[in-house]
């Protein structure tokens, strides 16, 4: 029986980033749940964790964009979407719009779960469909010519 090949270095980086993100977002949800459940001293943890989580999400989106060839378009979209959602979440929290803050938090939990799942399933070494070579003299968009 043959063992599968280990993941590439870019995929190990992306998987590590996704793991840190899901951990931060689960921590935020846990602190909020504890505070809502009658332990008000956890609001401090939730408030301190909010800008940290936002910074991690923005940095992670940048990593996914820089490593987009290894990450693939779905993972890049999920990472950027997560950063945008967490920025909106941070704004709602600062504005004390609690109902929408909780609702968006649930969607963020689903989004980070999707990002983590897709990142762990993604194989950047999977064979890609080769591009068909252009024939000499055939117009192409890269040559500044319009398509007919």
mmCIF file of C-alpha atoms in Angstrom:
data_model
loop_
_atom_site.group_PDB
_atom_site.id
_atom_site.type_symbol
_atom_site.label_atom_id
_atom_site.label_comp_id
_atom_site.label_asym_id
_atom_site.label_seq_id
_atom_site.Cartn_x
_atom_site.Cartn_y
_atom_site.Cartn_z
ATOM 1 C CA UNK A 1 0.000 0.000 0.000
ATOM 2 C CA UNK A 2 1.330 3.382 -1.018
ATOM 3 C CA UNK A 3 1.069 6.387 1.260
ATOM 4 C CA UNK A 4 -0.118 9.647 -0.278
ATOM 5 C CA UNK A 5 2.525 12.255 -0.999
ATOM 6 C CA UNK A 6 2.946 14.879 1.709
ATOM 7 C CA UNK A 7 1.491 18.314 0.976
ATOM 8 C CA UNK A 8 3.659 20.927 -0.676
ATOM 9 C CA UNK A 9 5.195 23.731 1.375
ATOM 10 C CA UNK A 10 2.686 26.340 0.093
ATOM 11 C CA UNK A 11 -0.192 24.073 1.095
ATOM 12 C CA UNK A 12 1.321 23.550 4.554
ATOM 13 C CA UNK A 13 1.494 27.344 4.944
ATOM 14 C CA UNK A 14 -2.104 27.813 3.775
ATOM 15 C CA UNK A 15 -3.373 25.013 6.019
ATOM 16 C CA UNK A 16 -1.557 26.530 8.998
ATOM 17 C CA UNK A 17 -3.091 29.927 8.256
ATOM 18 C CA UNK A 18 -6.581 28.394 7.982
ATOM 19 C CA UNK A 19 -6.084 26.571 11.289
ATOM 20 C CA UNK A 20 -5.073 29.783 13.072
ATOM 21 C CA UNK A 21 -8.120 31.571 11.618
ATOM 22 C CA UNK A 22 -10.642 28.951 12.658
ATOM 23 C CA UNK A 23 -9.084 28.862 16.138
ATOM 24 C CA UNK A 24 -9.364 32.639 16.552
ATOM 25 C CA UNK A 25 -12.955 32.721 15.337
ATOM 26 C CA UNK A 26 -14.001 29.805 17.560
ATOM 27 C CA UNK A 27 -12.363 31.579 20.510
ATOM 28 C CA UNK A 28 -14.322 34.756 19.730
ATOM 29 C CA UNK A 29 -17.569 32.787 19.537
ATOM 30 C CA UNK A 30 -16.762 30.997 22.787
ATOM 31 C CA UNK A 31 -16.041 34.202 24.690
ATOM 32 C CA UNK A 32 -19.244 35.773 23.362
ATOM 33 C CA UNK A 33 -21.278 32.695 24.281
ATOM 34 C CA UNK A 34 -19.815 32.644 27.793
ATOM 35 C CA UNK A 35 -20.634 36.325 28.262
ATOM 36 C CA UNK A 36 -24.168 35.913 26.915
ATOM 37 C CA UNK A 37 -24.561 32.867 29.162
ATOM 38 C CA UNK A 38 -24.124 34.908 32.320
ATOM 39 C CA UNK A 39 -20.363 35.360 32.690
ATOM 40 C CA UNK A 40 -19.983 39.084 31.890
ATOM 41 C CA UNK A 41 -16.230 39.184 32.602
ATOM 42 C CA UNK A 42 -15.735 37.371 29.252
ATOM 43 C CA UNK A 43 -16.810 40.506 27.352
ATOM 44 C CA UNK A 44 -13.282 41.821 27.977
ATOM 45 C CA UNK A 45 -11.747 38.759 26.285
ATOM 46 C CA UNK A 46 -14.179 39.125 23.371
ATOM 47 C CA UNK A 47 -13.354 42.835 23.012
ATOM 48 C CA UNK A 48 -9.588 42.237 23.140
ATOM 49 C CA UNK A 49 -9.835 39.341 20.686
ATOM 50 C CA UNK A 50 -11.847 41.319 18.124
ATOM 51 C CA UNK A 51 -9.042 43.473 16.636
ATOM 52 C CA UNK A 52 -6.644 40.531 16.848
ATOM 53 C CA UNK A 53 -9.065 38.341 14.893
ATOM 54 C CA UNK A 54 -9.627 41.118 12.347
ATOM 55 C CA UNK A 55 -5.878 41.551 11.880
ATOM 56 C CA UNK A 56 -5.391 37.808 11.458
ATOM 57 C CA UNK A 57 -8.150 37.656 8.842
ATOM 58 C CA UNK A 58 -6.731 40.561 6.843
ATOM 59 C CA UNK A 59 -3.216 39.085 7.004
ATOM 60 C CA UNK A 60 -4.566 35.656 6.010
ATOM 61 C CA UNK A 61 -6.408 37.128 3.030
ATOM 62 C CA UNK A 62 -3.133 38.732 1.940
ATOM 63 C CA UNK A 63 -1.348 35.369 2.262
ATOM 64 C CA UNK A 64 -4.026 33.637 0.192
ATOM 65 C CA UNK A 65 -3.847 36.357 -2.488
ATOM 66 C CA UNK A 66 -0.040 36.168 -2.640
ATOM 67 C CA UNK A 67 -0.187 32.367 -2.798
ATOM 68 C CA UNK A 68 -3.203 32.315 -5.149
ATOM 69 C CA UNK A 69 -1.618 29.859 -7.594
ATOM 70 C CA UNK A 70 -1.347 27.249 -4.850
ATOM 71 C CA UNK A 71 -4.543 28.255 -3.033
ATOM 72 C CA UNK A 72 -6.877 28.231 -6.028
ATOM 73 C CA UNK A 73 -9.679 30.691 -6.779
ATOM 74 C CA UNK A 74 -12.231 29.242 -4.349
ATOM 75 C CA UNK A 75 -9.907 29.484 -1.356
ATOM 76 C CA UNK A 76 -8.805 32.999 -2.301
ATOM 77 C CA UNK A 77 -12.434 34.074 -2.592
ATOM 78 C CA UNK A 78 -13.302 32.505 0.756
ATOM 79 C CA UNK A 79 -10.312 34.142 2.487
ATOM 80 C CA UNK A 80 -11.060 37.596 1.074
ATOM 81 C CA UNK A 81 -14.782 37.186 1.813
ATOM 82 C CA UNK A 82 -13.943 36.172 5.378
ATOM 83 C CA UNK A 83 -11.775 39.262 5.874
ATOM 84 C CA UNK A 84 -14.569 41.510 4.561
ATOM 85 C CA UNK A 85 -17.169 39.788 6.766
ATOM 86 C CA UNK A 86 -14.988 40.071 9.871
ATOM 87 C CA UNK A 87 -14.356 43.770 9.141
ATOM 88 C CA UNK A 88 -18.127 44.305 8.936
ATOM 89 C CA UNK A 89 -18.528 42.230 12.101
ATOM 90 C CA UNK A 90 -15.999 44.412 13.902
ATOM 91 C CA UNK A 91 -17.871 47.534 12.808
ATOM 92 C CA UNK A 92 -21.199 46.125 14.022
ATOM 93 C CA UNK A 93 -19.642 45.253 17.369
ATOM 94 C CA UNK A 94 -18.170 48.714 17.795
ATOM 95 C CA UNK A 95 -21.566 50.228 16.923
ATOM 96 C CA UNK A 96 -23.264 47.863 19.428
ATOM 97 C CA UNK A 97 -25.635 46.479 16.771
ATOM 98 C CA UNK A 98 -25.915 43.215 18.657
ATOM 99 C CA UNK A 99 -28.608 41.393 16.640
ATOM 100 C CA UNK A 100 -26.785 41.751 13.327
ATOM 101 C CA UNK A 101 -23.445 41.164 15.064
ATOM 102 C CA UNK A 102 -24.616 37.756 16.331
ATOM 103 C CA UNK A 103 -26.221 36.870 12.995
ATOM 104 C CA UNK A 104 -23.087 37.762 11.019
ATOM 105 C CA UNK A 105 -20.977 35.877 13.566
ATOM 106 C CA UNK A 106 -22.870 32.702 12.704
ATOM 107 C CA UNK A 107 -22.227 33.251 9.005
ATOM 108 C CA UNK A 108 -18.539 33.924 9.729
ATOM 109 C CA UNK A 109 -18.297 30.622 11.601
ATOM 110 C CA UNK A 110 -19.665 28.860 8.517
ATOM 111 C CA UNK A 111 -17.365 30.807 6.195
ATOM 112 C CA UNK A 112 -14.199 29.989 8.166
ATOM 113 C CA UNK A 113 -15.274 26.340 8.336
ATOM 114 C CA UNK A 114 -15.671 26.302 4.552
ATOM 115 C CA UNK A 115 -12.258 27.964 4.083
ATOM 116 C CA UNK A 116 -10.572 25.465 6.377
ATOM 117 C CA UNK A 117 -12.299 22.505 4.774
ATOM 118 C CA UNK A 118 -11.531 23.628 1.210
ATOM 119 C CA UNK A 119 -7.932 24.427 2.117
ATOM 120 C CA UNK A 120 -7.346 21.009 3.645
ATOM 121 C CA UNK A 121 -8.989 19.247 0.682
ATOM 122 C CA UNK A 122 -7.202 21.289 -1.964
ATOM 123 C CA UNK A 123 -4.238 19.723 -3.737
ATOM 124 C CA UNK A 124 -2.097 22.286 -5.512
ATOM 125 C CA UNK A 125 -0.256 19.510 -7.332
ATOM 126 C CA UNK A 126 -3.375 18.085 -8.967
ATOM 127 C CA UNK A 127 -3.010 17.830 -12.722
ATOM 128 C CA UNK A 128 -4.402 20.829 -14.528
ATOM 129 C CA UNK A 129 -5.907 20.788 -17.969
ATOM 130 C CA UNK A 130 -3.180 22.005 -20.321
ATOM 131 C CA UNK A 131 -3.864 25.045 -22.419
ATOM 132 C CA UNK A 132 -4.085 24.505 -26.116
ATOM 133 C CA UNK A 133 -1.198 26.223 -27.880
ATOM 134 C CA UNK A 134 -2.024 29.146 -30.105
ATOM 135 C CA UNK A 135 -1.332 28.806 -33.769
ATOM 136 C CA UNK A 136 1.143 31.283 -35.231
ATOM 137 C CA UNK A 137 -0.591 34.453 -36.315
ATOM 138 C CA UNK A 138 -3.768 33.697 -34.343
ATOM 139 C CA UNK A 139 -5.016 36.833 -32.586
ATOM 140 C CA UNK A 140 -5.116 36.735 -28.809
ATOM 141 C CA UNK A 141 -6.180 39.013 -26.029
ATOM 142 C CA UNK A 142 -2.641 39.172 -24.695
ATOM 143 C CA UNK A 143 -1.541 40.791 -27.960
ATOM 144 C CA UNK A 144 -3.870 43.707 -27.429
ATOM 145 C CA UNK A 145 -6.270 42.594 -30.155
ATOM 146 C CA UNK A 146 -9.991 42.273 -29.693
ATOM 147 C CA UNK A 147 -11.788 39.013 -30.108
ATOM 148 C CA UNK A 148 -14.125 38.794 -33.122
#
